[in-house]
Amino acid sequence: MAAAAAAADGAEEPGMEAEAQELPLGCGGAGGSPAAGRSPDGEERREPPQASVSNGGDEDGGRELVELKVIWNKNKYDVKFCLDSTGAELKQKIHSLTGLPPAMQKVMFKGLLPEEKTLREIKVTNGAKIMVVGSTINDVLAVNTPKEAAQQDVKAEENKKEPLCRQKQHRKVLDKGKPDDVMPSVKGVQERLPTVPLSGMYNKSGGKVRLTFKLEQDQLWIGTKERTEKLPMGSIKNVVSEPIEGHEDYHMMAFQLGPTEASYYWVYWVPTQYVDAIKDTVLGKWQYF
């Protein structure tokens, strides 16, 4: 009887061993998957294939990718990015590559990159060059403290003075009246810089002047009949402006090219809707933090 019991016990062991070997292929074993193993009716179940992580193929999970060349601070990055992602999402990608916060980036592709539109909407194609201009937080803090102090001193000094448009040096230009070919103004509206140069304005000598913003080169071109000055935007210390009395839809504006007010380059009859965009483009938005 003992032998029969032992035989019975021994008969169970192969089944138990088989069951233990098959457990990792069933539902819930450590490191296993509920989708793997065999179903109750004995049919083998296959685990669905895992989604692969794309390293830059033509598609990523069904999304179309585009090859970009991102250029920042003499560094070049080859990037594959979703064509239906927005400019804001591209800025986040650039942040991960360069450490440059999105708020400090000026990203250019045929002009300033719109954050709300997708790369497809602005017609980005394979091999497109994306120019990035901007400084890291540490770079900005190293330079920005004296510049902010200078701006505050300028503003305090301006508050003590009579309005700029009443000062003699400006009156001789403003008394000529508004130029016939100056660009139209839109009061109470802020607009992005136009794709064409701002033209028809006067400089301090009363000659015609135009402003061209070369975003890809991070330069401001100041053109007159005689010559064109090509200024790196980083060399411009400050930008000041003031509405013209009686014509508040136009401003007089100065670009500080050196350490003192004597270096101001004055431009008159700047359409008011572009004033903030000019300051943001030349100084960078981070100047207002």
GROMACS .gro file of C-alpha atoms in nm:
model
  289
    1MET     CA    1   0.000   0.000   0.000
    2ALA     CA    2   0.291   0.230   0.087
    3ALA     CA    3   0.444   0.142  -0.247
    4ALA     CA    4   0.118   0.225  -0.424
    5ALA     CA    5   0.097   0.557  -0.240
    6ALA     CA    6   0.456   0.631  -0.329
    7ALA     CA    7   0.384   0.543  -0.690
    8ALA     CA    8   0.081   0.771  -0.684
    9ASP     CA    9   0.290   1.051  -0.539
   10GLY     CA   10   0.558   0.989  -0.800
   11ALA     CA   11   0.299   1.005  -1.078
   12GLU     CA   12   0.210   1.360  -0.982
   13GLU     CA   13   0.567   1.491  -0.993
   14PRO     CA   14   0.614   1.505  -1.374
   15GLY     CA   15   0.293   1.703  -1.411
   16MET     CA   16   0.392   1.940  -1.136
   17GLU     CA   17   0.735   1.987  -1.290
   18ALA     CA   18   0.584   2.056  -1.630
   19GLU     CA   19   0.345   2.308  -1.478
   20ALA     CA   20   0.633   2.489  -1.304
   21GLN     CA   21   0.833   2.507  -1.629
   22GLU     CA   22   0.540   2.655  -1.822
   23LEU     CA   23   0.456   2.926  -1.562
   24PRO     CA   24   0.685   3.195  -1.700
   25LEU     CA   25   0.508   3.163  -2.034
   26GLY     CA   26   0.166   3.208  -1.875
   27CYS     CA   27  -0.004   3.513  -1.719
   28GLY     CA   28   0.173   3.719  -1.461
   29GLY     CA   29   0.510   3.553  -1.388
   30ALA     CA   30   0.792   3.786  -1.288
   31GLY     CA   31   0.919   3.938  -1.607
   32GLY     CA   32   0.638   3.766  -1.802
   33SER     CA   33   0.349   3.917  -1.988
   34PRO     CA   34  -0.024   3.840  -1.965
   35ALA     CA   35  -0.027   3.812  -2.343
   36ALA     CA   36   0.231   3.532  -2.353
   37GLY     CA   37   0.186   3.154  -2.284
   38ARG     CA   38  -0.109   2.930  -2.365
   39SER     CA   39  -0.479   2.993  -2.348
   40PRO     CA   40  -0.705   2.772  -2.131
   41ASP     CA   41  -0.796   2.559  -2.433
   42GLY     CA   42  -0.427   2.480  -2.496
   43GLU     CA   43  -0.368   2.709  -2.796
   44GLU     CA   44  -0.045   2.902  -2.792
   45ARG     CA   45  -0.081   3.278  -2.751
   46ARG     CA   46   0.176   3.512  -2.900
   47GLU     CA   47   0.273   3.839  -2.737
   48PRO     CA   48   0.207   4.134  -2.970
   49PRO     CA   49   0.530   4.294  -3.099
   50GLN     CA   50   0.663   4.584  -2.889
   51ALA     CA   51   0.660   4.930  -3.049
   52SER     CA   52   1.012   5.013  -3.157
   53VAL     CA   53   1.181   5.344  -3.079
   54SER     CA   54   1.277   5.523  -3.397
   55ASN     CA   55   1.626   5.658  -3.439
   56GLY     CA   56   1.525   5.874  -3.729
   57GLY     CA   57   1.363   5.672  -4.002
   58ASP     CA   58   1.115   5.816  -4.245
   59GLU     CA   59   0.828   5.738  -4.011
   60ASP     CA   60   0.791   5.708  -3.635
   61GLY     CA   61   0.475   5.533  -3.522
   62GLY     CA   62   0.305   5.642  -3.843
   63ARG     CA   63   0.426   5.999  -3.813
   64GLU     CA   64   0.624   6.146  -4.102
   65LEU     CA   65   0.971   6.272  -4.010
   66VAL     CA   66   1.185   6.537  -4.174
   67GLU     CA   67   1.563   6.573  -4.163
   68LEU     CA   68   1.685   6.909  -4.027
   69LYS     CA   69   2.021   7.075  -3.985
   70VAL     CA   70   2.008   7.281  -3.665
   71ILE     CA   71   2.286   7.540  -3.644
   72TRP     CA   72   2.364   7.720  -3.318
   73ASN     CA   73   2.680   7.893  -3.197
   74LYS     CA   74   2.893   7.735  -3.474
   75ASN     CA   75   2.763   7.390  -3.377
   76LYS     CA   76   2.562   7.177  -3.620
   77TYR     CA   77   2.310   6.911  -3.522
   78ASP     CA   78   2.148   6.661  -3.759
   79VAL     CA   79   1.794   6.608  -3.631
   80LYS     CA   80   1.499   6.402  -3.751
   81PHE     CA   81   1.175   6.555  -3.629
   82CYS     CA   82   0.803   6.499  -3.676
   83LEU     CA   83   0.670   6.707  -3.963
   84ASP     CA   84   0.342   6.766  -3.779
   85SER     CA   85   0.508   6.900  -3.463
   86THR     CA   86   0.487   7.272  -3.388
   87GLY     CA   87   0.757   7.534  -3.369
   88ALA     CA   88   0.719   7.533  -2.990
   89GLU     CA   89   0.789   7.157  -2.982
   90LEU     CA   90   1.094   7.207  -3.202
   91LYS     CA   91   1.221   7.463  -2.950
   92GLN     CA   92   1.192   7.201  -2.678
   93LYS     CA   93   1.398   6.964  -2.892
   94ILE     CA   94   1.660   7.236  -2.945
   95HIS     CA   95   1.665   7.289  -2.568
   96SER     CA   96   1.749   6.920  -2.515
   97LEU     CA   97   2.031   6.946  -2.772
   98THR     CA   98   2.189   7.276  -2.671
   99GLY     CA   99   2.071   7.357  -2.318
  100LEU     CA  100   1.930   7.683  -2.458
  101PRO     CA  101   1.590   7.754  -2.294
  102PRO     CA  102   1.303   7.804  -2.545
  103ALA     CA  103   1.236   8.157  -2.414
  104MET     CA  104   1.592   8.253  -2.507
  105GLN     CA  105   1.583   8.106  -2.856
  106LYS     CA  106   1.539   8.295  -3.178
  107VAL     CA  107   1.473   8.018  -3.430
  108MET     CA  108   1.481   8.110  -3.796
  109PHE     CA  109   1.348   7.934  -4.102
  110LYS     CA  110   1.259   8.182  -4.377
  111GLY     CA  111   1.215   8.440  -4.101
  112LEU     CA  112   1.127   8.394  -3.736
  113LEU     CA  113   0.982   8.046  -3.676
  114PRO     CA  114   0.614   8.067  -3.564
  115GLU     CA  115   0.563   7.863  -3.249
  116GLU     CA  116   0.198   7.779  -3.312
  117LYS     CA  117   0.234   7.637  -3.665
  118THR     CA  118   0.357   7.292  -3.762
  119LEU     CA  119   0.667   7.231  -3.969
  120ARG     CA  120   0.442   7.102  -4.245
  121GLU     CA  121   0.240   7.425  -4.247
  122ILE     CA  122   0.549   7.640  -4.296
  123LYS     CA  123   0.672   7.403  -4.567
  124VAL     CA  124   0.985   7.264  -4.400
  125THR     CA  125   1.149   7.004  -4.624
  126ASN     CA  126   1.427   6.747  -4.589
  127GLY     CA  127   1.767   6.904  -4.543
  128ALA     CA  128   1.626   7.238  -4.425
  129LYS     CA  129   1.862   7.457  -4.223
  130ILE     CA  130   1.724   7.583  -3.892
  131MET     CA  131   1.925   7.877  -3.755
  132VAL     CA  132   1.919   7.928  -3.379
  133VAL     CA  133   2.038   8.245  -3.207
  134GLY     CA  134   2.052   8.291  -2.833
  135SER     CA  135   2.260   8.267  -2.518
  136THR     CA  136   2.233   8.029  -2.227
  137ILE     CA  137   2.115   8.157  -1.888
  138ASN     CA  138   2.471   8.171  -1.755
  139ASP     CA  139   2.587   8.375  -2.055
  140VAL     CA  140   2.296   8.614  -2.019
  141LEU     CA  141   2.349   8.664  -1.646
  142ALA     CA  142   2.716   8.737  -1.703
  143VAL     CA  143   2.639   9.020  -1.945
  144ASN     CA  144   2.289   9.126  -1.854
  145THR     CA  145   2.345   9.281  -1.512
  146PRO     CA  146   2.542   9.585  -1.632
  147LYS     CA  147   2.316   9.618  -1.936
  148GLU     CA  148   2.001   9.622  -1.721
  149ALA     CA  149   2.158   9.884  -1.496
  150ALA     CA  150   2.240  10.096  -1.800
  151GLN     CA  151   1.882  10.065  -1.924
  152GLN     CA  152   1.744  10.174  -1.587
  153ASP     CA  153   1.979  10.474  -1.581
  154VAL     CA  154   1.868  10.571  -1.930
  155LYS     CA  155   1.500  10.546  -1.835
  156ALA     CA  156   1.553  10.751  -1.517
  157GLU     CA  157   1.737  11.017  -1.714
  158GLU     CA  158   1.467  11.026  -1.980
  159ASN     CA  159   1.199  11.085  -1.716
  160LYS     CA  160   1.383  11.398  -1.602
  161LYS     CA  161   1.402  11.545  -1.949
  162GLU     CA  162   1.140  11.708  -2.164
  163PRO     CA  163   0.983  11.482  -2.429
  164LEU     CA  164   1.235  11.387  -2.694
  165CYS     CA  165   1.021  11.516  -2.977
  166ARG     CA  166   1.038  11.870  -2.829
  167GLN     CA  167   1.415  11.879  -2.813
  168LYS     CA  168   1.583  12.100  -3.069
  169GLN     CA  169   1.795  11.829  -3.231
  170HIS     CA  170   1.482  11.625  -3.308
  171ARG     CA  171   1.250  11.913  -3.396
  172LYS     CA  172   1.455  12.005  -3.701
  173VAL     CA  173   1.381  11.659  -3.843
  174LEU     CA  174   1.022  11.625  -3.723
  175ASP     CA  175   0.929  11.971  -3.853
  176LYS     CA  176   0.981  11.837  -4.205
  177GLY     CA  177   0.657  11.648  -4.149
  178LYS     CA  178   0.567  11.287  -4.209
  179PRO     CA  179   0.736  11.139  -4.518
  180ASP     CA  180   0.498  11.068  -4.805
  181ASP     CA  181   0.638  10.720  -4.862
  182VAL     CA  182   0.657  10.609  -4.498
  183MET     CA  183   0.495  10.272  -4.425
  184PRO     CA  184   0.134  10.288  -4.294
  185SER     CA  185   0.082  10.265  -3.918
  186VAL     CA  186  -0.181  10.077  -3.718
  187LYS     CA  187  -0.238  10.226  -3.375
  188GLY     CA  188  -0.317   9.996  -3.082
  189VAL     CA  189  -0.188   9.684  -3.257
  190GLN     CA  190   0.136   9.489  -3.220
  191GLU     CA  191   0.260   9.306  -3.526
  192ARG     CA  192   0.555   9.087  -3.615
  193LEU     CA  193   0.825   9.237  -3.833
  194PRO     CA  194   0.727   9.249  -4.199
  195THR     CA  195   0.911   9.035  -4.450
  196VAL     CA  196   1.024   9.349  -4.637
  197PRO     CA  197   1.253   9.627  -4.505
  198LEU     CA  198   1.098   9.911  -4.303
  199SER     CA  199   1.145  10.209  -4.533
  200GLY     CA  200   1.049  10.572  -4.589
  201MET     CA  201   1.179  10.693  -4.250
  202TYR     CA  202   1.425  10.975  -4.169
  203ASN     CA  203   1.758  10.966  -3.985
  204LYS     CA  204   1.893  11.254  -3.773
  205SER     CA  205   2.029  11.437  -4.077
  206GLY     CA  206   1.687  11.426  -4.244
  207GLY     CA  207   1.793  11.170  -4.503
  208LYS     CA  208   1.586  10.866  -4.592
  209VAL     CA  209   1.669  10.544  -4.406
  210ARG     CA  210   1.548  10.185  -4.414
  211LEU     CA  211   1.585   9.905  -4.161
  212THR     CA  212   1.640   9.546  -4.275
  213PHE     CA  213   1.639   9.266  -4.018
  214LYS     CA  214   1.863   8.982  -4.135
  215LEU     CA  215   1.749   8.720  -3.885
  216GLU     CA  216   1.949   8.435  -4.038
  217GLN     CA  217   2.268   8.637  -3.983
  218ASP     CA  218   2.151   8.800  -3.658
  219GLN     CA  219   2.219   9.142  -3.809
  220LEU     CA  220   2.043   9.476  -3.847
  221TRP     CA  221   2.113   9.656  -4.172
  222ILE     CA  222   2.070  10.035  -4.162
  223GLY     CA  223   2.058  10.159  -4.518
  224THR     CA  224   2.077  10.510  -4.659
  225LYS     CA  225   2.128  10.644  -5.008
  226GLU     CA  226   2.503  10.653  -4.952
  227ARG     CA  227   2.575  10.330  -4.760
  228THR     CA  228   2.446  10.032  -4.565
  229GLU     CA  229   2.571   9.961  -4.213
  230LYS     CA  230   2.558   9.590  -4.121
  231LEU     CA  231   2.538   9.568  -3.741
  232PRO     CA  232   2.546   9.246  -3.535
  233MET     CA  233   2.239   9.262  -3.311
  234GLY     CA  234   2.453   9.162  -3.014
  235SER     CA  235   2.654   9.484  -3.055
  236ILE     CA  236   2.346   9.704  -3.003
  237LYS     CA  237   2.342   9.801  -2.635
  238ASN     CA  238   1.989   9.940  -2.611
  239VAL     CA  239   1.684  10.051  -2.807
  240VAL     CA  240   1.474  10.348  -2.694
  241SER     CA  241   1.162  10.493  -2.848
  242GLU     CA  242   0.895  10.754  -2.789
  243PRO     CA  243   0.569  10.839  -2.967
  244ILE     CA  244   0.577  11.153  -3.177
  245GLU     CA  245   0.347  11.421  -3.035
  246GLY     CA  246   0.047  11.473  -3.257
  247HIS     CA  247   0.132  11.155  -3.448
  248GLU     CA  248   0.123  10.892  -3.173
  249ASP     CA  249   0.085  10.615  -3.430
  250TYR     CA  250   0.452  10.674  -3.518
  251HIS     CA  251   0.762  10.665  -3.299
  252MET     CA  252   1.109  10.809  -3.301
  253MET     CA  253   1.357  10.535  -3.215
  254ALA     CA  254   1.727  10.517  -3.130
  255PHE     CA  255   1.972  10.226  -3.146
  256GLN     CA  256   2.258  10.261  -2.897
  257LEU     CA  257   2.571  10.151  -3.082
  258GLY     CA  258   2.825  10.244  -2.812
  259PRO     CA  259   2.853  10.300  -2.436
  260THR     CA  260   2.686  10.645  -2.419
  261GLU     CA  261   2.391  10.840  -2.560
  262ALA     CA  262   2.628  11.005  -2.806
  263SER     CA  263   2.626  10.675  -2.998
  264TYR     CA  264   2.248  10.679  -3.056
  265TYR     CA  265   2.143  10.627  -3.416
  266TRP     CA  266   1.806  10.800  -3.449
  267VAL     CA  267   1.529  10.690  -3.682
  268TYR     CA  268   1.206  10.891  -3.716
  269TRP     CA  269   0.855  10.787  -3.819
  270VAL     CA  270   0.871  10.420  -3.720
  271PRO     CA  271   0.519  10.266  -3.743
  272THR     CA  272   0.399  10.199  -3.390
  273GLN     CA  273   0.282   9.842  -3.459
  274TYR     CA  274   0.643   9.731  -3.517
  275VAL     CA  275   0.809   9.901  -3.217
  276ASP     CA  276   0.785   9.608  -2.974
  277ALA     CA  277   0.885   9.357  -3.241
  278ILE     CA  278   1.197   9.561  -3.320
  279LYS     CA  279   1.299   9.573  -2.954
  280ASP     CA  280   1.234   9.200  -2.906
  281THR     CA  281   1.429   9.112  -3.220
  282VAL     CA  282   1.731   9.331  -3.149
  283LEU     CA  283   1.761   9.289  -2.772
  284GLY     CA  284   1.599   8.949  -2.733
  285LYS     CA  285   1.291   8.883  -2.520
  286TRP     CA  286   1.503   8.773  -2.225
  287GLN     CA  287   1.610   9.136  -2.176
  288TYR     CA  288   1.272   9.200  -2.016
  289PHE     CA  289   1.289   8.928  -1.750
   0.00000   0.00000   0.00000
